[in-house]
Amino acid sequence: MGGSEPFFQKGLRRGPGQSPASGKETMETMNAAVLHAVGDLRYEKVPMPGRGPGEVLMKVMACGVCGSDIPRVFEKGTYHFPTIPGHEFAGLIIEADECDKDLVGKKAAVFPLLPCRKCAACEVGEYVNCSDYDYYGSRRDGGFAEYIAVDKRNLVMVPDSLTYACASLCEPGAVARAAVRRMDVQLGDVAIVYGAGPIGLIAAQWIRESGAGCVRIVDISEEKIEFAKKFGFLAYDEKRDGKADCVLEGTGVSPALNNAILSLKSHGRLVLMGNPAKDMTIAQSTYSQILRREINMRGTWNSSYNQTINDWTETVRAMVSGKIKYEELITHRYPVSKTFEALEMMRGRREFYTKVTIINE
Ligand SMILES: [Zn+2]
Ligand SMILES: [Zn+2]
């Protein structure tokens, strides 16, 4: 479809004469990294986003590059083209409806999923299981841009004491917290996290905060193991640490899954979080151990964002208290004009990185 579709799809972008700020017949533009086709991400001028009722206009100040953005941009594409990717963003609210004027000038992170608010899952606030959702940065325009229009119901307010870079880590932070909730960490537990990427390192910190006696890391990258030490985590050593009570599998690759299962005690708890790139296989001998050790396996997906359980507001709270280190995960900062370079560096693993963040500050 690349490039043939008009920009003004779904009325998402502000066209001529639609400027609520001036009311003048102007074509306001902004800079953004726009995906026109698989592998074709262009930094270019696009119309300013049009702000509908109930939406705020946000100046994007920081947007994390998610591991999932690499296949999204280079292999799978977004749901339609052109689309501005980026779903881990935070920014400054610069325009709102008259009744929401107090939001202007405030900092916020954004829950990127737009639920239909009609289906059975939405009715109970299980938005990540919504049957008809929209998503900033994959199904509609996201945060690799100077500005974005955001539904005010998706705003997660952030105090001024936090940097935008830190606030942009709310999304992986909330995903990590949701996964750790599924682990039911008990006081004194031996816990292992497979995969020392940003989510793994946030999760390991939540596990430690939850009362685990020993939290270890597994990763095939020596550099990642070294980086994890900054957060106080050593590599798992079965001889020293013994078998684990609970394990978080964050890699989505079969050898790690097998090792994760085999590292558990009887009645151990395994939470599956890593997105698989291909079929996951479990060896017959490993499978037998799931049975013999009566292992409990659970999946986890995204994060909770409702009034009862809100991984987002809890993440902000942990950021403010300083209990969990987030910003220290950022190894690379790029301006939005260099978004493609950032993604290429990650794809080619040209440098060691943990979190790569696009910064407009
Ligand atoms: Zn993400
Ligand atoms: Zn729904």
CSV table of C-alpha atoms and ligand atoms in Angstrom, one decimal:
chain,number,residue,atom,x,y,z
A,1,MET,CA,0.0,0.0,0.0
A,2,GLY,CA,3.1,2.2,0.6
A,3,GLY,CA,2.4,5.9,0.2
A,4,SER,CA,-0.7,5.6,-1.9
A,5,GLU,CA,-3.2,6.1,0.9
A,6,PRO,CA,-4.0,9.7,1.7
A,7,PHE,CA,-2.8,11.3,4.9
A,8,PHE,CA,-6.1,12.3,6.2
A,9,GLN,CA,-7.4,8.9,7.0
A,10,LYS,CA,-9.8,8.6,9.9
A,11,GLY,CA,-9.6,12.4,10.3
A,12,LEU,CA,-6.5,11.8,12.5
A,13,ARG,CA,-4.4,14.6,11.0
A,14,ARG,CA,-5.2,18.3,11.1
A,15,GLY,CA,-5.8,19.6,7.6
A,16,PRO,CA,-6.3,23.1,6.2
A,17,GLY,CA,-8.6,25.3,8.3
A,18,GLN,CA,-8.9,22.8,11.1
A,19,SER,CA,-6.6,24.6,13.5
A,20,PRO,CA,-8.5,25.0,16.8
A,21,ALA,CA,-5.6,27.2,18.1
A,22,SER,CA,-5.9,29.9,15.4
A,23,GLY,CA,-9.0,29.1,13.5
A,24,LYS,CA,-7.1,30.4,10.5
A,25,GLU,CA,-6.9,28.7,7.1
A,26,THR,CA,-3.4,27.4,7.7
A,27,MET,CA,-1.7,24.1,7.0
A,28,GLU,CA,0.2,23.4,10.2
A,29,THR,CA,3.0,20.9,9.9
A,30,MET,CA,5.3,19.0,12.2
A,31,ASN,CA,8.2,16.6,11.8
A,32,ALA,CA,7.8,12.9,12.3
A,33,ALA,CA,9.3,9.6,11.5
A,34,VAL,CA,6.7,8.1,9.1
A,35,LEU,CA,6.6,4.4,8.1
A,36,HIS,CA,5.5,4.3,4.4
A,37,ALA,CA,6.2,0.6,3.8
A,38,VAL,CA,8.2,-2.2,5.4
A,39,GLY,CA,11.7,-0.8,6.0
A,40,ASP,CA,10.8,2.6,4.6
A,41,LEU,CA,10.8,5.0,7.6
A,42,ARG,CA,11.1,8.6,6.6
A,43,TYR,CA,11.7,11.7,8.6
A,44,GLU,CA,9.5,14.3,7.0
A,45,LYS,CA,6.9,17.0,7.4
A,46,VAL,CA,3.3,15.9,8.0
A,47,PRO,CA,0.2,17.8,8.9
A,48,MET,CA,-0.3,18.5,12.6
A,49,PRO,CA,-2.5,15.9,14.4
A,50,GLY,CA,-6.1,17.0,14.6
A,51,ARG,CA,-7.4,17.1,18.1
A,52,GLY,CA,-10.9,15.7,18.5
A,53,PRO,CA,-13.2,16.3,21.5
A,54,GLY,CA,-11.9,14.6,24.6
A,55,GLU,CA,-8.4,14.6,23.3
A,56,VAL,CA,-5.4,16.7,24.3
A,57,LEU,CA,-2.6,17.8,22.0
A,58,MET,CA,0.7,16.7,23.4
A,59,LYS,CA,4.2,17.8,22.6
A,60,VAL,CA,6.1,14.5,22.6
A,61,MET,CA,9.2,14.9,24.7
A,62,ALA,CA,10.5,11.3,24.8
A,63,CYS,CA,9.5,8.1,23.1
A,64,GLY,CA,11.2,4.8,23.8
A,65,VAL,CA,12.0,2.4,21.0
A,66,CYS,CA,10.4,-1.0,21.9
A,67,GLY,CA,12.0,-4.3,20.9
A,68,SER,CA,8.8,-4.9,19.0
A,69,ASP,CA,9.4,-1.8,16.9
A,70,ILE,CA,12.2,-3.5,15.1
A,71,PRO,CA,10.1,-6.3,13.4
A,72,ARG,CA,7.3,-3.7,13.1
A,73,VAL,CA,9.4,-1.4,11.0
A,74,PHE,CA,11.7,-3.9,9.2
A,75,GLU,CA,9.5,-7.0,8.7
A,76,LYS,CA,5.9,-6.8,9.5
A,77,GLY,CA,4.9,-3.2,9.0
A,78,THR,CA,2.1,-1.3,10.8
A,79,TYR,CA,-1.6,-2.1,10.2
A,80,HIS,CA,-1.7,0.4,7.4
A,81,PHE,CA,0.6,2.9,5.8
A,82,PRO,CA,1.7,5.6,6.3
A,83,THR,CA,1.8,5.4,10.1
A,84,ILE,CA,4.0,7.0,12.7
A,85,PRO,CA,5.3,4.2,15.0
A,86,GLY,CA,6.3,4.6,18.7
A,87,HIS,CA,4.1,3.6,21.6
A,88,GLU,CA,6.3,4.4,24.7
A,89,PHE,CA,5.9,8.1,24.9
A,90,ALA,CA,5.5,10.9,27.4
A,91,GLY,CA,5.1,14.6,26.8
A,92,LEU,CA,3.8,18.0,27.7
A,93,ILE,CA,0.1,18.8,27.2
A,94,ILE,CA,-0.2,22.0,25.2
A,95,GLU,CA,-3.9,22.1,24.2
A,96,ALA,CA,-7.1,20.6,25.6
A,97,ASP,CA,-10.9,21.2,25.6
A,98,GLU,CA,-12.1,24.2,27.5
A,99,CYS,CA,-13.3,22.0,30.4
A,100,ASP,CA,-9.9,20.3,30.7
A,101,LYS,CA,-7.9,23.5,30.6
A,102,ASP,CA,-6.1,22.5,33.9
A,103,LEU,CA,-4.3,19.7,31.9
A,104,VAL,CA,-2.5,22.2,29.8
A,105,GLY,CA,1.2,22.6,30.9
A,106,LYS,CA,1.2,19.2,32.7
A,107,LYS,CA,3.5,16.2,32.1
A,108,ALA,CA,2.0,12.9,31.2
A,109,ALA,CA,2.8,9.4,29.9
A,110,VAL,CA,0.2,7.6,27.7
A,111,PHE,CA,-1.4,4.2,27.9
A,112,PRO,CA,-1.1,3.4,24.2
A,113,LEU,CA,-4.2,1.1,23.9
A,114,LEU,CA,-7.5,2.6,22.9
A,115,PRO,CA,-10.2,0.2,24.1
A,116,CYS,CA,-13.6,0.0,22.4
A,117,ARG,CA,-15.2,0.4,25.8
A,118,LYS,CA,-18.1,-1.7,24.6
A,119,CYS,CA,-17.0,-5.4,24.6
A,120,ALA,CA,-17.2,-7.7,27.6
A,121,ALA,CA,-13.5,-7.3,28.4
A,122,CYS,CA,-13.8,-3.5,28.4
A,123,GLU,CA,-16.9,-3.7,30.6
A,124,VAL,CA,-14.7,-5.1,33.4
A,125,GLY,CA,-11.7,-2.9,32.7
A,126,GLU,CA,-9.7,-5.7,31.1
A,127,TYR,CA,-8.7,-3.4,28.3
A,128,VAL,CA,-5.8,-5.5,27.0
A,129,ASN,CA,-8.3,-8.2,26.2
A,130,CYS,CA,-10.5,-5.8,24.2
A,131,SER,CA,-11.8,-7.4,21.1
A,132,ASP,CA,-11.7,-4.2,19.0
A,133,TYR,CA,-9.0,-1.9,20.2
A,134,ASP,CA,-6.9,0.8,18.6
A,135,TYR,CA,-3.2,1.4,19.4
A,136,TYR,CA,-1.0,4.5,19.2
A,137,GLY,CA,2.1,3.6,17.3
A,138,SER,CA,0.9,0.5,15.4
A,139,ARG,CA,-2.8,0.9,14.4
A,140,ARG,CA,-2.7,4.7,14.5
A,141,ASP,CA,0.0,7.4,14.7
A,142,GLY,CA,2.3,7.2,17.6
A,143,GLY,CA,5.1,9.0,19.3
A,144,PHE,CA,8.0,9.2,16.9
A,145,ALA,CA,6.8,12.7,16.2
A,146,GLU,CA,6.8,16.2,17.6
A,147,TYR,CA,3.1,16.2,18.5
A,148,ILE,CA,0.3,13.7,19.0
A,149,ALA,CA,-3.4,14.0,19.8
A,150,VAL,CA,-4.2,11.7,22.8
A,151,ASP,CA,-7.5,10.6,24.4
A,152,LYS,CA,-7.5,12.2,27.8
A,153,ARG,CA,-8.6,8.9,29.4
A,154,ASN,CA,-5.3,7.4,28.4
A,155,LEU,CA,-3.2,10.1,30.2
A,156,VAL,CA,-1.1,9.0,33.1
A,157,MET,CA,-0.1,12.1,34.9
A,158,VAL,CA,3.5,12.4,35.9
A,159,PRO,CA,4.9,14.9,38.5
A,160,ASP,CA,7.4,17.6,37.4
A,161,SER,CA,10.1,15.9,39.5
A,162,LEU,CA,10.3,13.1,36.9
A,163,THR,CA,12.1,13.6,33.6
A,164,TYR,CA,10.3,12.9,30.4
A,165,ALA,CA,12.8,10.2,29.6
A,166,CYS,CA,11.9,8.5,32.8
A,167,ALA,CA,8.2,9.0,32.1
A,168,SER,CA,8.5,7.4,28.7
A,169,LEU,CA,9.6,4.2,30.5
A,170,CYS,CA,6.1,3.9,32.0
A,171,GLU,CA,5.0,1.4,29.3
A,172,PRO,CA,7.8,-1.2,29.8
A,173,GLY,CA,7.6,-0.5,33.5
A,174,ALA,CA,3.9,-1.3,33.6
A,175,VAL,CA,4.4,-4.4,31.4
A,176,ALA,CA,7.1,-5.6,33.8
A,177,ARG,CA,4.9,-5.0,36.9
A,178,ALA,CA,2.0,-6.9,35.4
A,179,ALA,CA,4.3,-9.9,34.7
A,180,VAL,CA,5.6,-9.8,38.3
A,181,ARG,CA,2.1,-9.7,39.7
A,182,ARG,CA,1.5,-13.0,37.9
A,183,MET,CA,4.5,-14.5,39.6
A,184,ASP,CA,3.0,-14.3,43.1
A,185,VAL,CA,6.4,-13.7,44.7
A,186,GLN,CA,6.7,-15.0,48.3
A,187,LEU,CA,9.0,-13.7,51.0
A,188,GLY,CA,12.4,-15.3,50.6
A,189,ASP,CA,11.8,-16.8,47.1
A,190,VAL,CA,14.6,-17.6,44.8
A,191,ALA,CA,13.6,-16.0,41.5
A,192,ILE,CA,15.2,-15.9,38.1
A,193,VAL,CA,14.6,-13.6,35.2
A,194,TYR,CA,15.5,-15.0,31.7
A,195,GLY,CA,16.4,-12.1,29.5
A,196,ALA,CA,18.1,-9.0,30.8
A,197,GLY,CA,16.6,-6.4,28.5
A,198,PRO,CA,14.8,-3.3,29.8
A,199,ILE,CA,11.6,-5.1,30.9
A,200,GLY,CA,13.6,-8.0,32.4
A,201,LEU,CA,15.7,-5.5,34.5
A,202,ILE,CA,12.6,-3.6,35.7
A,203,ALA,CA,10.8,-6.9,36.5
A,204,ALA,CA,13.9,-8.1,38.5
A,205,GLN,CA,13.7,-5.0,40.5
A,206,TRP,CA,10.0,-5.4,41.2
A,207,ILE,CA,10.6,-9.0,42.2
A,208,ARG,CA,13.3,-7.8,44.7
A,209,GLU,CA,10.8,-5.2,46.0
A,210,SER,CA,8.2,-8.0,46.4
A,211,GLY,CA,10.3,-9.7,49.0
A,212,ALA,CA,12.3,-12.3,47.1
A,213,GLY,CA,15.4,-13.4,48.9
A,214,CYS,CA,17.5,-13.9,45.8
A,215,VAL,CA,16.9,-12.5,42.3
A,216,ARG,CA,19.2,-13.7,39.5
A,217,ILE,CA,19.4,-13.0,35.8
A,218,VAL,CA,20.1,-15.3,32.8
A,219,ASP,CA,21.1,-13.9,29.4
A,220,ILE,CA,23.3,-15.2,26.6
A,221,SER,CA,25.0,-11.7,26.3
A,222,GLU,CA,27.9,-11.2,28.6
A,223,GLU,CA,27.5,-7.4,28.2
A,224,LYS,CA,23.9,-7.6,29.4
A,225,ILE,CA,25.0,-9.7,32.4
A,226,GLU,CA,27.6,-7.0,33.2
A,227,PHE,CA,25.0,-4.2,32.8
A,228,ALA,CA,22.6,-6.1,35.1
A,229,LYS,CA,25.2,-5.8,37.9
A,230,LYS,CA,24.6,-2.0,38.0
A,231,PHE,CA,21.1,-2.9,39.3
A,232,GLY,CA,22.5,-5.4,41.8
A,233,PHE,CA,21.7,-8.6,39.9
A,234,LEU,CA,24.1,-11.5,39.4
A,235,ALA,CA,23.9,-14.3,36.8
A,236,TYR,CA,22.1,-17.4,38.0
A,237,ASP,CA,24.3,-20.2,39.1
A,238,GLU,CA,22.5,-23.3,40.0
A,239,LYS,CA,25.3,-24.7,42.2
A,240,ARG,CA,25.3,-21.5,44.3
A,241,ASP,CA,21.6,-20.5,44.2
A,242,GLY,CA,19.8,-23.8,44.0
A,243,LYS,CA,16.5,-24.3,42.1
A,244,ALA,CA,14.1,-21.4,41.9
A,245,ASP,CA,10.7,-20.9,43.4
A,246,CYS,CA,9.6,-18.7,40.5
A,247,VAL,CA,10.9,-17.8,37.1
A,248,LEU,CA,10.0,-15.1,34.5
A,249,GLU,CA,10.7,-16.2,30.9
A,250,GLY,CA,11.3,-13.0,29.0
A,251,THR,CA,13.2,-14.1,25.9
A,252,GLY,CA,10.6,-16.0,23.8
A,253,VAL,CA,13.2,-18.5,22.6
A,254,SER,CA,13.0,-22.3,23.1
A,255,PRO,CA,16.4,-23.0,24.8
A,256,ALA,CA,15.7,-20.4,27.4
A,257,LEU,CA,12.2,-21.8,27.9
A,258,ASN,CA,13.6,-25.3,28.5
A,259,ASN,CA,16.2,-24.0,30.9
A,260,ALA,CA,13.6,-21.9,32.7
A,261,ILE,CA,11.4,-24.9,33.3
A,262,LEU,CA,14.4,-27.1,34.5
A,263,SER,CA,15.6,-24.4,36.9
A,264,LEU,CA,12.4,-24.6,38.9
A,265,LYS,CA,11.7,-26.5,42.2
A,266,SER,CA,8.7,-28.7,42.6
A,267,HIS,CA,5.5,-26.6,42.4
A,268,GLY,CA,7.6,-23.8,41.0
A,269,ARG,CA,5.9,-21.0,39.2
A,270,LEU,CA,6.8,-20.0,35.6
A,271,VAL,CA,5.5,-16.8,34.0
A,272,LEU,CA,5.8,-16.6,30.2
A,273,MET,CA,6.3,-13.1,29.0
A,274,GLY,CA,8.8,-13.2,26.0
A,275,ASN,CA,7.2,-12.8,22.6
A,276,PRO,CA,8.2,-15.8,20.5
A,277,ALA,CA,9.7,-15.1,17.0
A,278,LYS,CA,8.9,-18.7,16.0
A,279,ASP,CA,7.4,-21.9,17.3
A,280,MET,CA,8.4,-22.7,20.9
A,281,THR,CA,9.5,-26.3,21.5
A,282,ILE,CA,9.8,-28.1,24.8
A,283,ALA,CA,12.0,-31.2,24.8
A,284,GLN,CA,10.3,-34.4,25.9
A,285,SER,CA,12.6,-34.7,29.0
A,286,THR,CA,11.8,-31.1,30.0
A,287,TYR,CA,8.1,-31.7,29.4
A,288,SER,CA,8.3,-34.7,31.8
A,289,GLN,CA,9.7,-32.4,34.4
A,290,ILE,CA,6.7,-30.1,34.1
A,291,LEU,CA,4.6,-33.1,35.1
A,292,ARG,CA,6.8,-34.5,37.8
A,293,ARG,CA,7.5,-31.2,39.5
A,294,GLU,CA,3.9,-30.1,39.0
A,295,ILE,CA,5.1,-26.8,37.6
A,296,ASN,CA,2.6,-23.9,37.4
A,297,MET,CA,2.7,-22.0,34.1
A,298,ARG,CA,1.1,-18.7,33.4
A,299,GLY,CA,1.1,-16.2,30.6
A,300,THR,CA,1.2,-12.5,30.9
A,301,TRP,CA,0.2,-9.8,28.4
A,302,ASN,CA,0.7,-6.1,28.4
A,303,SER,CA,-0.5,-4.3,31.6
A,304,SER,CA,-3.6,-3.5,33.6
A,305,TYR,CA,-5.0,0.0,33.4
A,306,ASN,CA,-8.2,0.4,35.4
A,307,GLN,CA,-9.4,1.6,38.7
A,308,THR,CA,-8.8,-1.6,40.6
A,309,ILE,CA,-5.4,-2.6,39.2
A,310,ASN,CA,-3.3,0.1,37.5
A,311,ASP,CA,0.2,-0.9,36.7
A,312,TRP,CA,0.8,2.5,35.2
A,313,THR,CA,0.0,4.6,38.3
A,314,GLU,CA,2.0,2.1,40.4
A,315,THR,CA,4.9,2.5,38.0
A,316,VAL,CA,4.8,6.3,38.3
A,317,ARG,CA,4.7,5.9,42.1
A,318,ALA,CA,7.8,3.6,42.0
A,319,MET,CA,9.5,6.2,39.8
A,320,VAL,CA,8.8,9.0,42.2
A,321,SER,CA,9.9,7.0,45.3
A,322,GLY,CA,13.1,6.0,43.5
A,323,LYS,CA,12.6,2.4,44.6
A,324,ILE,CA,13.1,1.1,41.1
A,325,LYS,CA,15.7,2.5,38.7
A,326,TYR,CA,14.3,3.3,35.2
A,327,GLU,CA,16.2,6.1,33.6
A,328,GLU,CA,19.5,4.2,34.2
A,329,LEU,CA,18.2,1.7,31.6
A,330,ILE,CA,18.6,4.3,28.8
A,331,THR,CA,21.9,3.7,27.0
A,332,HIS,CA,21.2,5.7,23.9
A,333,ARG,CA,19.3,8.9,23.1
A,334,TYR,CA,18.5,10.1,19.6
A,335,PRO,CA,16.6,13.1,18.3
A,336,VAL,CA,13.4,12.2,16.3
A,337,SER,CA,15.2,13.2,13.1
A,338,LYS,CA,17.5,10.2,13.7
A,339,THR,CA,14.8,7.6,14.5
A,340,PHE,CA,15.7,5.5,11.5
A,341,GLU,CA,19.4,5.4,12.6
A,342,ALA,CA,18.4,4.4,16.1
A,343,LEU,CA,16.3,1.5,14.7
A,344,GLU,CA,19.1,0.4,12.3
A,345,MET,CA,21.6,0.4,15.1
A,346,MET,CA,19.3,-1.8,17.2
A,347,ARG,CA,18.5,-4.1,14.3
A,348,GLY,CA,22.2,-4.6,13.4
A,349,ARG,CA,23.2,-4.7,17.1
A,350,ARG,CA,26.0,-2.4,16.1
A,351,GLU,CA,26.4,-1.2,19.7
A,352,PHE,CA,25.5,-2.6,23.0
A,353,TYR,CA,22.2,-1.1,24.1
A,354,THR,CA,19.5,-1.7,26.7
A,355,LYS,CA,17.0,1.1,26.2
A,356,VAL,CA,17.1,3.4,23.2
A,357,THR,CA,15.0,6.5,23.6
A,358,ILE,CA,14.0,9.2,21.1
A,359,ILE,CA,14.3,12.6,22.9
A,360,ASN,CA,12.7,15.9,21.9
A,361,GLU,CA,13.7,17.7,25.1
B,1,ZN,ZN,6.7,-1.6,24.2
B,2,ZN,ZN,-13.4,-3.5,24.1
